[in-house]
mmCIF file of C-alpha atoms in Angstrom:
data_model
loop_
_atom_site.group_PDB
_atom_site.id
_atom_site.type_symbol
_atom_site.label_atom_id
_atom_site.label_comp_id
_atom_site.label_asym_id
_atom_site.label_seq_id
_atom_site.Cartn_x
_atom_site.Cartn_y
_atom_site.Cartn_z
ATOM 1 C CA MET A 285 26.429 -53.155 -5.142
ATOM 2 C CA ILE A 286 25.701 -56.069 -7.485
ATOM 3 C CA VAL A 287 24.915 -54.591 -10.895
ATOM 4 C CA ASP A 288 24.159 -57.808 -12.754
ATOM 5 C CA CYS A 289 24.222 -61.557 -12.188
ATOM 6 C CA ALA A 290 23.517 -64.007 -14.985
ATOM 7 C CA ILE A 291 24.128 -67.584 -16.127
ATOM 8 C CA TYR A 292 25.442 -68.084 -19.661
ATOM 9 C CA ARG A 293 24.953 -71.462 -21.298
ATOM 10 C CA GLU A 294 26.289 -72.213 -24.784
ATOM 11 C CA GLY A 295 26.801 -68.503 -25.405
ATOM 12 C CA HIS A 296 23.291 -67.438 -24.435
ATOM 13 C CA ARG A 297 21.985 -65.790 -21.334
ATOM 14 C CA SER A 298 19.547 -68.009 -19.486
ATOM 15 C CA GLU A 299 17.186 -67.480 -16.627
ATOM 16 C CA GLY A 300 18.471 -68.895 -13.374
ATOM 17 C CA PRO A 301 18.266 -68.537 -9.621
ATOM 18 C CA LEU A 302 18.354 -64.999 -8.309
ATOM 19 C CA ASP A 303 20.830 -65.976 -5.607
ATOM 20 C CA PHE A 304 24.357 -66.064 -7.028
ATOM 21 C CA SER A 305 25.256 -69.047 -4.819
ATOM 22 C CA ASP A 306 22.512 -71.159 -6.372
ATOM 23 C CA ALA A 307 23.441 -69.825 -9.806
ATOM 24 C CA LEU A 308 27.039 -71.004 -9.373
ATOM 25 C CA ASP A 309 25.899 -74.457 -8.243
ATOM 26 C CA GLU A 310 23.629 -74.748 -11.265
ATOM 27 C CA ALA A 311 26.373 -73.654 -13.663
ATOM 28 C CA ARG A 312 28.857 -76.159 -12.256
ATOM 29 C CA ALA A 313 26.257 -78.917 -12.261
ATOM 30 C CA THR A 314 25.624 -78.626 -15.998
ATOM 31 C CA GLY A 315 29.292 -78.224 -16.902
ATOM 32 C CA ASP A 316 28.612 -76.103 -19.988
ATOM 33 C CA ALA A 317 27.724 -72.814 -18.303
ATOM 34 C CA PHE A 318 29.272 -70.087 -16.202
ATOM 35 C CA VAL A 319 28.127 -67.281 -13.945
ATOM 36 C CA TRP A 320 29.083 -63.646 -14.504
ATOM 37 C CA ILE A 321 28.582 -61.321 -11.565
ATOM 38 C CA GLY A 322 29.220 -57.609 -11.973
ATOM 39 C CA LEU A 323 29.755 -55.330 -8.966
ATOM 40 C CA HIS A 324 30.273 -51.584 -8.748
ATOM 41 C CA GLU A 325 32.295 -50.251 -5.806
ATOM 42 C CA PRO A 326 30.998 -52.913 -3.394
ATOM 43 C CA THR A 327 31.207 -52.523 0.345
ATOM 44 C CA GLU A 328 33.244 -54.941 2.413
ATOM 45 C CA ALA A 329 30.100 -56.681 3.658
ATOM 46 C CA GLU A 330 28.693 -57.086 0.131
ATOM 47 C CA PHE A 331 31.906 -58.465 -1.282
ATOM 48 C CA GLU A 332 32.518 -60.792 1.654
ATOM 49 C CA LYS A 333 29.546 -62.962 0.653
ATOM 50 C CA VAL A 334 30.795 -63.143 -2.944
ATOM 51 C CA SER A 335 34.376 -63.953 -1.948
ATOM 52 C CA GLU A 336 33.299 -66.725 0.419
ATOM 53 C CA GLU A 337 31.047 -68.357 -2.155
ATOM 54 C CA PHE A 338 33.564 -68.229 -5.007
ATOM 55 C CA GLY A 339 36.625 -68.938 -2.873
ATOM 56 C CA LEU A 340 38.493 -65.772 -3.852
ATOM 57 C CA HIS A 341 41.955 -65.230 -2.394
ATOM 58 C CA PRO A 342 42.029 -62.762 0.546
ATOM 59 C CA LEU A 343 44.864 -60.715 -0.969
ATOM 60 C CA ALA A 344 42.967 -60.305 -4.234
ATOM 61 C CA VAL A 345 39.806 -59.424 -2.315
ATOM 62 C CA GLU A 346 41.702 -56.733 -0.435
ATOM 63 C CA ASP A 347 43.000 -55.282 -3.702
ATOM 64 C CA ALA A 348 39.515 -55.319 -5.206
ATOM 65 C CA LEU A 349 38.025 -53.448 -2.265
ATOM 66 C CA LYS A 350 40.715 -50.808 -1.814
ATOM 67 C CA ALA A 351 41.332 -50.201 -5.535
ATOM 68 C CA HIS A 352 44.209 -47.876 -6.550
ATOM 69 C CA GLN A 353 46.104 -50.838 -8.002
ATOM 70 C CA ARG A 354 48.524 -51.058 -10.896
ATOM 71 C CA PRO A 355 47.449 -53.187 -13.866
ATOM 72 C CA LYS A 356 48.572 -56.715 -13.086
ATOM 73 C CA LEU A 357 47.833 -60.421 -13.449
ATOM 74 C CA GLU A 358 48.020 -62.819 -10.517
ATOM 75 C CA VAL A 359 47.320 -66.545 -10.420
ATOM 76 C CA TYR A 360 45.961 -68.160 -7.258
ATOM 77 C CA ASP A 361 44.969 -71.734 -6.522
ATOM 78 C CA ASP A 362 41.273 -71.285 -7.250
ATOM 79 C CA SER A 363 41.124 -68.231 -9.488
ATOM 80 C CA LEU A 364 42.867 -65.786 -11.779
ATOM 81 C CA PHE A 365 42.951 -62.118 -10.795
ATOM 82 C CA MET A 366 43.539 -59.300 -13.284
ATOM 83 C CA VAL A 367 43.474 -55.521 -12.850
ATOM 84 C CA LEU A 368 42.786 -53.098 -15.705
ATOM 85 C CA LYS A 369 42.665 -49.299 -15.647
ATOM 86 C CA PRO A 370 40.259 -47.930 -18.286
ATOM 87 C CA VAL A 371 40.769 -44.238 -18.995
ATOM 88 C CA VAL A 372 38.540 -41.336 -20.010
ATOM 89 C CA TYR A 373 39.846 -38.171 -21.678
ATOM 90 C CA GLU A 374 37.954 -34.901 -21.337
ATOM 91 C CA PRO A 375 39.102 -32.665 -24.229
ATOM 92 C CA ASP A 376 37.395 -29.592 -22.801
ATOM 93 C CA SER A 377 39.501 -29.665 -19.635
ATOM 94 C CA ASP A 378 42.454 -31.633 -21.075
ATOM 95 C CA THR A 379 42.273 -34.155 -18.246
ATOM 96 C CA VAL A 380 42.790 -37.915 -18.231
ATOM 97 C CA SER A 381 40.919 -39.801 -15.526
ATOM 98 C CA SER A 382 41.183 -43.526 -14.912
ATOM 99 C CA GLY A 383 38.895 -46.075 -13.322
ATOM 100 C CA GLU A 384 39.658 -49.637 -12.328
ATOM 101 C CA VAL A 385 38.286 -53.021 -13.253
ATOM 102 C CA MET A 386 39.161 -56.112 -11.256
ATOM 103 C CA ILE A 387 38.395 -59.443 -12.917
ATOM 104 C CA PHE A 388 38.242 -62.790 -11.091
ATOM 105 C CA VAL A 389 38.167 -65.828 -13.368
ATOM 106 C CA GLY A 390 37.717 -69.326 -11.979
ATOM 107 C CA ASP A 391 35.860 -72.589 -12.388
ATOM 108 C CA SER A 392 32.592 -71.655 -14.128
ATOM 109 C CA PHE A 393 32.515 -68.059 -12.910
ATOM 110 C CA VAL A 394 33.605 -64.518 -13.658
ATOM 111 C CA VAL A 395 33.414 -61.745 -11.078
ATOM 112 C CA THR A 396 34.046 -58.177 -12.198
ATOM 113 C CA VAL A 397 34.493 -55.304 -9.760
ATOM 114 C CA ARG A 398 34.350 -51.773 -11.147
ATOM 115 C CA HIS A 399 35.625 -48.585 -9.516
ATOM 116 C CA GLY A 400 35.050 -45.173 -11.076
ATOM 117 C CA GLU A 401 33.112 -44.234 -14.194
ATOM 118 C CA GLY A 402 35.760 -45.064 -16.776
ATOM 119 C CA ALA A 403 34.798 -48.702 -17.219
ATOM 120 C CA PRO A 404 31.478 -49.221 -19.037
ATOM 121 C CA LEU A 405 31.215 -52.993 -18.540
ATOM 122 C CA GLY A 406 27.528 -52.908 -19.424
ATOM 123 C CA VAL A 407 28.480 -52.145 -23.012
ATOM 124 C CA VAL A 408 30.865 -55.108 -23.065
ATOM 125 C CA ARG A 409 28.234 -57.414 -21.603
ATOM 126 C CA HIS A 410 25.604 -56.363 -24.151
ATOM 127 C CA ARG A 411 28.054 -56.777 -27.024
ATOM 128 C CA LEU A 412 29.027 -60.238 -25.842
ATOM 129 C CA GLU A 413 25.403 -61.280 -25.446
ATOM 130 C CA ALA A 414 24.915 -60.302 -29.102
ATOM 131 C CA GLU A 415 27.841 -62.566 -30.093
ATOM 132 C CA PRO A 416 27.072 -66.018 -28.696
ATOM 133 C CA GLU A 417 29.826 -67.631 -30.794
ATOM 134 C CA VAL A 418 32.318 -65.667 -28.704
ATOM 135 C CA LEU A 419 30.523 -65.989 -25.391
ATOM 136 C CA ARG A 420 30.317 -69.775 -25.616
ATOM 137 C CA HIS A 421 34.063 -69.948 -24.938
ATOM 138 C CA GLY A 422 33.269 -69.319 -21.289
ATOM 139 C CA PRO A 423 34.950 -67.030 -18.773
ATOM 140 C CA THR A 424 37.940 -66.564 -21.090
ATOM 141 C CA SER A 425 35.721 -64.722 -23.565
ATOM 142 C CA VAL A 426 34.704 -62.249 -20.853
ATOM 143 C CA LEU A 427 38.325 -61.638 -19.851
ATOM 144 C CA TYR A 428 39.339 -61.115 -23.480
ATOM 145 C CA SER A 429 36.409 -58.814 -24.306
ATOM 146 C CA ILE A 430 37.051 -56.525 -21.324
ATOM 147 C CA ALA A 431 40.765 -56.328 -22.092
ATOM 148 C CA ASP A 432 40.098 -55.752 -25.796
ATOM 149 C CA ALA A 433 37.545 -53.005 -25.123
ATOM 150 C CA SER A 434 39.883 -51.237 -22.688
ATOM 151 C CA VAL A 435 42.871 -51.342 -25.044
ATOM 152 C CA ASP A 436 40.792 -50.225 -28.037
ATOM 153 C CA HIS A 437 39.651 -47.230 -26.004
ATOM 154 C CA TYR A 438 43.311 -46.529 -25.203
ATOM 155 C CA LEU A 439 43.874 -46.102 -28.939
ATOM 156 C CA GLU A 440 41.023 -43.579 -29.140
ATOM 157 C CA VAL A 441 42.383 -41.631 -26.177
ATOM 158 C CA ALA A 442 45.875 -41.641 -27.692
ATOM 159 C CA ASP A 443 44.481 -40.182 -30.932
ATOM 160 C CA GLU A 444 42.619 -37.469 -29.018
ATOM 161 C CA LEU A 445 45.753 -36.585 -27.054
ATOM 162 C CA GLN A 446 47.734 -36.429 -30.289
ATOM 163 C CA ALA A 447 45.197 -34.050 -31.847
ATOM 164 C CA ASP A 448 45.168 -31.757 -28.810
ATOM 165 C CA LEU A 449 48.944 -31.816 -28.614
ATOM 166 C CA GLU A 450 49.187 -30.648 -32.219
ATOM 167 C CA VAL A 451 46.958 -27.687 -31.321
ATOM 168 C CA LEU A 452 49.147 -26.905 -28.308
ATOM 169 C CA GLU A 453 52.272 -27.195 -30.450
ATOM 170 C CA ALA A 454 50.855 -24.726 -32.970
ATOM 171 C CA GLU A 455 50.114 -22.268 -30.156
ATOM 172 C CA VAL A 456 53.605 -22.597 -28.713
ATOM 173 C CA PHE A 457 55.250 -21.740 -32.025
ATOM 174 C CA SER A 458 52.752 -19.031 -32.853
ATOM 175 C CA PRO A 459 54.309 -15.540 -32.765
ATOM 176 C CA ASP A 460 51.252 -14.233 -30.911
ATOM 177 C CA ASP A 461 50.515 -16.907 -28.288
ATOM 178 C CA GLY A 462 53.912 -18.520 -27.880
ATOM 179 C CA GLY A 463 55.027 -15.994 -25.309
ATOM 180 C CA SER A 464 52.032 -16.351 -22.995
ATOM 181 C CA ARG A 465 53.026 -16.796 -19.404
ATOM 182 C CA HIS A 466 50.399 -19.537 -19.051
ATOM 183 C CA THR A 467 51.817 -21.647 -21.871
ATOM 184 C CA ALA A 468 54.420 -23.427 -19.749
ATOM 185 C CA SER A 469 51.751 -24.280 -17.185
ATOM 186 C CA ARG A 470 49.516 -25.749 -19.891
ATOM 187 C CA ILE A 471 52.367 -27.840 -21.289
ATOM 188 C CA TYR A 472 53.239 -29.171 -17.843
ATOM 189 C CA THR A 473 49.584 -29.990 -17.150
ATOM 190 C CA PHE A 474 49.398 -31.854 -20.452
ATOM 191 C CA LYS A 475 52.511 -33.806 -19.502
ATOM 192 C CA ARG A 476 50.851 -34.818 -16.232
ATOM 193 C CA GLN A 477 47.881 -36.187 -18.186
ATOM 194 C CA ILE A 478 50.183 -38.262 -20.358
ATOM 195 C CA LEU A 479 51.824 -39.601 -17.200
ATOM 196 C CA GLU A 480 48.394 -40.617 -15.893
ATOM 197 C CA PHE A 481 47.710 -42.343 -19.212
ATOM 198 C CA ARG A 482 51.068 -44.146 -19.067
ATOM 199 C CA ARG A 483 50.274 -45.482 -15.593
ATOM 200 C CA ALA A 484 47.302 -47.277 -17.117
ATOM 201 C CA THR A 485 48.937 -48.611 -20.277
ATOM 202 C CA GLY A 486 52.570 -49.303 -19.363
ATOM 203 C CA PRO A 487 52.166 -51.901 -16.574
ATOM 204 C CA LEU A 488 49.507 -53.730 -18.607
ATOM 205 C CA ALA A 489 52.023 -54.901 -21.218
ATOM 206 C CA LEU A 490 53.380 -57.749 -19.091
ATOM 207 C CA PRO A 491 49.991 -59.259 -18.114
ATOM 208 C CA VAL A 492 48.686 -59.158 -21.687
ATOM 209 C CA ALA A 493 51.919 -60.688 -22.991
ATOM 210 C CA ARG A 494 51.512 -63.464 -20.449
ATOM 211 C CA LEU A 495 47.920 -64.116 -21.550
ATOM 212 C CA SER A 496 49.069 -64.265 -25.174
ATOM 213 C CA GLY A 497 51.571 -67.000 -24.346
ATOM 214 C CA ALA A 498 54.606 -64.797 -24.945
ATOM 215 C CA GLY A 499 57.488 -64.105 -22.644
ATOM 216 C CA PRO A 500 59.219 -66.274 -20.049
ATOM 217 C CA PHE A 501 55.993 -67.355 -18.322
ATOM 218 C CA GLY A 502 55.202 -70.489 -20.237
ATOM 219 C CA PRO A 503 52.721 -71.239 -22.983
ATOM 220 C CA SER A 504 49.517 -71.052 -20.924
ATOM 221 C CA VAL A 505 47.847 -69.400 -17.944
ATOM 222 C CA PRO A 506 45.511 -71.285 -15.601
ATOM 223 C CA PHE A 507 41.768 -70.692 -16.076
ATOM 224 C CA VAL A 508 42.402 -69.258 -19.566
ATOM 225 C CA ASP A 509 41.609 -71.265 -22.691
ATOM 226 C CA GLU A 510 44.756 -71.744 -24.786
ATOM 227 C CA THR A 511 42.739 -71.275 -27.979
ATOM 228 C CA ALA A 512 42.255 -67.632 -26.947
ATOM 229 C CA GLN A 513 45.972 -66.851 -27.141
ATOM 230 C CA PRO A 514 45.814 -65.525 -30.739
ATOM 231 C CA PHE A 515 43.123 -63.080 -29.652
ATOM 232 C CA PHE A 516 45.212 -61.908 -26.718
ATOM 233 C CA ARG A 517 48.149 -61.496 -29.115
ATOM 234 C CA ASP A 518 45.948 -59.108 -31.090
ATOM 235 C CA VAL A 519 45.239 -57.176 -27.882
ATOM 236 C CA ASN A 520 48.964 -57.187 -27.179
ATOM 237 C CA ASP A 521 49.698 -55.715 -30.612
ATOM 238 C CA HIS A 522 47.208 -52.906 -30.022
ATOM 239 C CA LEU A 523 48.641 -52.268 -26.580
ATOM 240 C CA THR A 524 52.141 -52.078 -28.050
ATOM 241 C CA ARG A 525 50.912 -49.406 -30.458
ATOM 242 C CA VAL A 526 49.382 -47.503 -27.571
ATOM 243 C CA ASN A 527 52.569 -47.624 -25.512
ATOM 244 C CA GLU A 528 54.647 -46.496 -28.487
ATOM 245 C CA SER A 529 52.217 -43.637 -29.036
ATOM 246 C CA VAL A 530 52.406 -42.655 -25.359
ATOM 247 C CA GLU A 531 56.202 -42.681 -25.495
ATOM 248 C CA GLY A 532 56.108 -40.471 -28.569
ATOM 249 C CA LEU A 533 53.652 -38.069 -26.950
ATOM 250 C CA ASP A 534 55.781 -37.813 -23.832
ATOM 251 C CA ARG A 535 58.944 -37.070 -25.819
ATOM 252 C CA LEU A 536 57.122 -34.533 -27.984
ATOM 253 C CA VAL A 537 55.693 -32.714 -24.955
ATOM 254 C CA SER A 538 59.167 -32.556 -23.415
ATOM 255 C CA ASP A 539 60.574 -31.170 -26.674
ATOM 256 C CA ILE A 540 57.762 -28.605 -26.898
ATOM 257 C CA LEU A 541 58.413 -27.489 -23.328
ATOM 258 C CA SER A 542 62.148 -27.163 -24.039
ATOM 259 C CA ALA A 543 61.435 -25.221 -27.228
ATOM 260 C CA HIS A 544 59.038 -22.911 -25.384
ATOM 261 C CA LEU A 545 61.589 -22.216 -22.647
ATOM 262 C CA ALA A 546 64.240 -21.564 -25.309
ATOM 263 C CA GLN A 547 61.848 -19.155 -27.049
ATOM 264 C CA MET A 548 61.225 -17.331 -23.796
ATOM 265 C CA SER A 549 64.985 -17.099 -23.180
ATOM 266 C CA VAL A 550 65.588 -15.707 -26.663
ATOM 267 C CA ARG A 551 62.812 -13.147 -26.227
ATOM 268 C CA GLN A 552 64.212 -12.103 -22.880
ATOM 269 C CA ASN A 553 67.638 -11.656 -24.491
ATOM 270 C CA ASP A 554 66.059 -9.559 -27.237
ATOM 271 C CA ASP A 555 64.318 -7.418 -24.640
ATOM 272 C CA MET A 556 67.552 -6.976 -22.694
ATOM 273 C CA ARG A 557 69.405 -5.921 -25.848
ATOM 274 C CA LYS A 558 66.718 -3.373 -26.651
ATOM 275 C CA ILE A 559 66.836 -2.019 -23.114
ATOM 276 C CA SER A 560 70.634 -1.846 -23.254
ATOM 277 C CA ALA A 561 70.546 -0.046 -26.610
ATOM 278 C CA TRP A 562 68.062 2.562 -25.395
ATOM 279 C CA ALA A 563 70.067 2.995 -22.176
ATOM 280 C CA ALA A 564 73.250 3.587 -24.208
ATOM 281 C CA MET A 565 71.459 6.128 -26.386
ATOM 282 C CA ALA A 566 70.159 7.910 -23.283
ATOM 283 C CA ALA A 567 73.616 7.898 -21.665
ATOM 284 C CA VAL A 568 75.300 10.022 -24.386
ATOM 285 C CA PRO A 569 73.186 13.211 -24.021
ATOM 286 C CA THR A 570 73.150 12.693 -20.269
ATOM 287 C CA MET A 571 76.939 12.652 -20.231
ATOM 288 C CA ILE A 572 77.258 15.795 -22.361
ATOM 289 C CA ALA A 573 74.602 17.622 -20.350
ATOM 290 C CA GLY A 574 76.361 16.580 -17.183
ATOM 291 C CA VAL A 575 79.671 17.986 -18.342
ATOM 292 C CA TYR A 576 78.158 21.339 -19.239
ATOM 293 C CA GLY A 577 76.209 21.404 -16.027
ATOM 294 C CA MET A 578 79.376 21.772 -13.951
ATOM 295 C CA ASN A 579 80.001 25.208 -12.399
ATOM 296 C CA PHE A 580 83.386 26.172 -13.899
ATOM 297 C CA ASP A 581 84.383 29.478 -15.503
ATOM 298 C CA HIS A 582 87.166 28.204 -17.722
ATOM 299 C CA MET A 583 85.491 25.596 -19.945
ATOM 300 C CA PRO A 584 85.933 25.210 -23.722
ATOM 301 C CA GLU A 585 83.243 26.880 -25.812
ATOM 302 C CA LEU A 586 81.438 28.019 -22.666
ATOM 303 C CA HIS A 587 81.083 31.656 -23.798
ATOM 304 C CA TRP A 588 80.547 30.961 -27.495
ATOM 305 C CA VAL A 589 77.380 32.308 -29.031
ATOM 306 C CA TRP A 590 76.845 29.074 -30.953
ATOM 307 C CA ALA A 591 77.865 26.757 -28.090
ATOM 308 C CA TYR A 592 74.328 25.731 -27.098
ATOM 309 C CA PRO A 593 73.028 24.814 -30.604
ATOM 310 C CA ALA A 594 76.361 23.132 -31.354
ATOM 311 C CA VAL A 595 76.049 20.870 -28.301
ATOM 312 C CA ILE A 596 72.430 20.065 -29.143
ATOM 313 C CA ALA A 597 73.452 19.224 -32.711
ATOM 314 C CA LEU A 598 76.252 17.000 -31.404
ATOM 315 C CA MET A 599 73.772 15.122 -29.242
ATOM 316 C CA VAL A 600 71.431 14.582 -32.184
ATOM 317 C CA VAL A 601 74.245 13.349 -34.429
ATOM 318 C CA LEU A 602 75.512 10.916 -31.814
ATOM 319 C CA GLU A 603 71.990 9.634 -31.183
ATOM 320 C CA VAL A 604 71.425 9.039 -34.894
ATOM 321 C CA VAL A 605 74.757 7.242 -35.223
ATOM 322 C CA LEU A 606 73.996 4.984 -32.210
ATOM 323 C CA TYR A 607 70.459 4.279 -33.419
ATOM 324 C CA ARG A 608 71.639 3.224 -36.883
ATOM 325 C CA MET A 609 74.421 1.083 -35.410
ATOM 326 C CA PHE A 610 72.047 -0.749 -33.017
ATOM 327 C CA LYS A 611 69.446 -1.111 -35.738
ATOM 328 C CA ARG A 612 71.988 -2.654 -38.112
ATOM 329 C CA ARG A 613 72.980 -5.189 -35.461
ATOM 330 C CA GLY A 614 69.363 -6.122 -34.718
ATOM 331 C CA TRP A 615 69.270 -4.710 -31.223
ATOM 332 C CA LEU A 616 66.369 -2.400 -32.040
#
């Protein structure tokens, strides 16, 4: 469905035709305006009218309809197509969910297609409308603002993940909770969330670098104002921080998982040593009792009056000696 359609002239929203086709003609006729159309999970029939009017490439239209795309930047003859994956982190359930935003930028128009709930473009639109000095730079300002808002939210999500990971790390190394059988499952689940986060931030580095004029792609990108490159370089710097943070989180989670498994192995070894020590202590009286339980007439000390208490005393002495020896070695 079409969420919003507006004409922006000299950085200000102006009243125009309700039909987006007439709005585009009016914007191109004046030369100092552009149309911004926002859609949310449009159907094929709804988007077909938009794509025909704005001359969008069929491959980009297919990507925008099907979603589930990696962040990317593609240049076609009549438009620029960019995919972003905004993310939302739910600290209560420790889950990272991502939406998708497809942005078409062309001659006097911007078309944004949103999938999922992780892309609040209404907030970006309202902020831009409050900053006409930014909005007057045309479609480039919309592309920059959406990318900047998404990357800034990445930083917030990275901080939240870092805080929750510190809590999980404290639990792992806690003497009470570190041995929980659910701990490994929680660590692995957390690692999956970081992987989902990385899928949104990692592939975006190349498109943002290209928009900033860096890399082997040349100094400029079609349909993007070259004066905006310093602003995209700022977005690129923030994205680099995010990716470094994600890499650090991923390594730390792997180290925590390895440390937890090592702790579990050590505890299992301690348990086995304790079991072995108690088994050895139980074997001594069992052996002596077994010897004296044999039915023979000619056995040493068999007919002594003090034979029974002497054997019991021998068992006690041997048990005390074994207990002290195992205790000294840390087996008990």
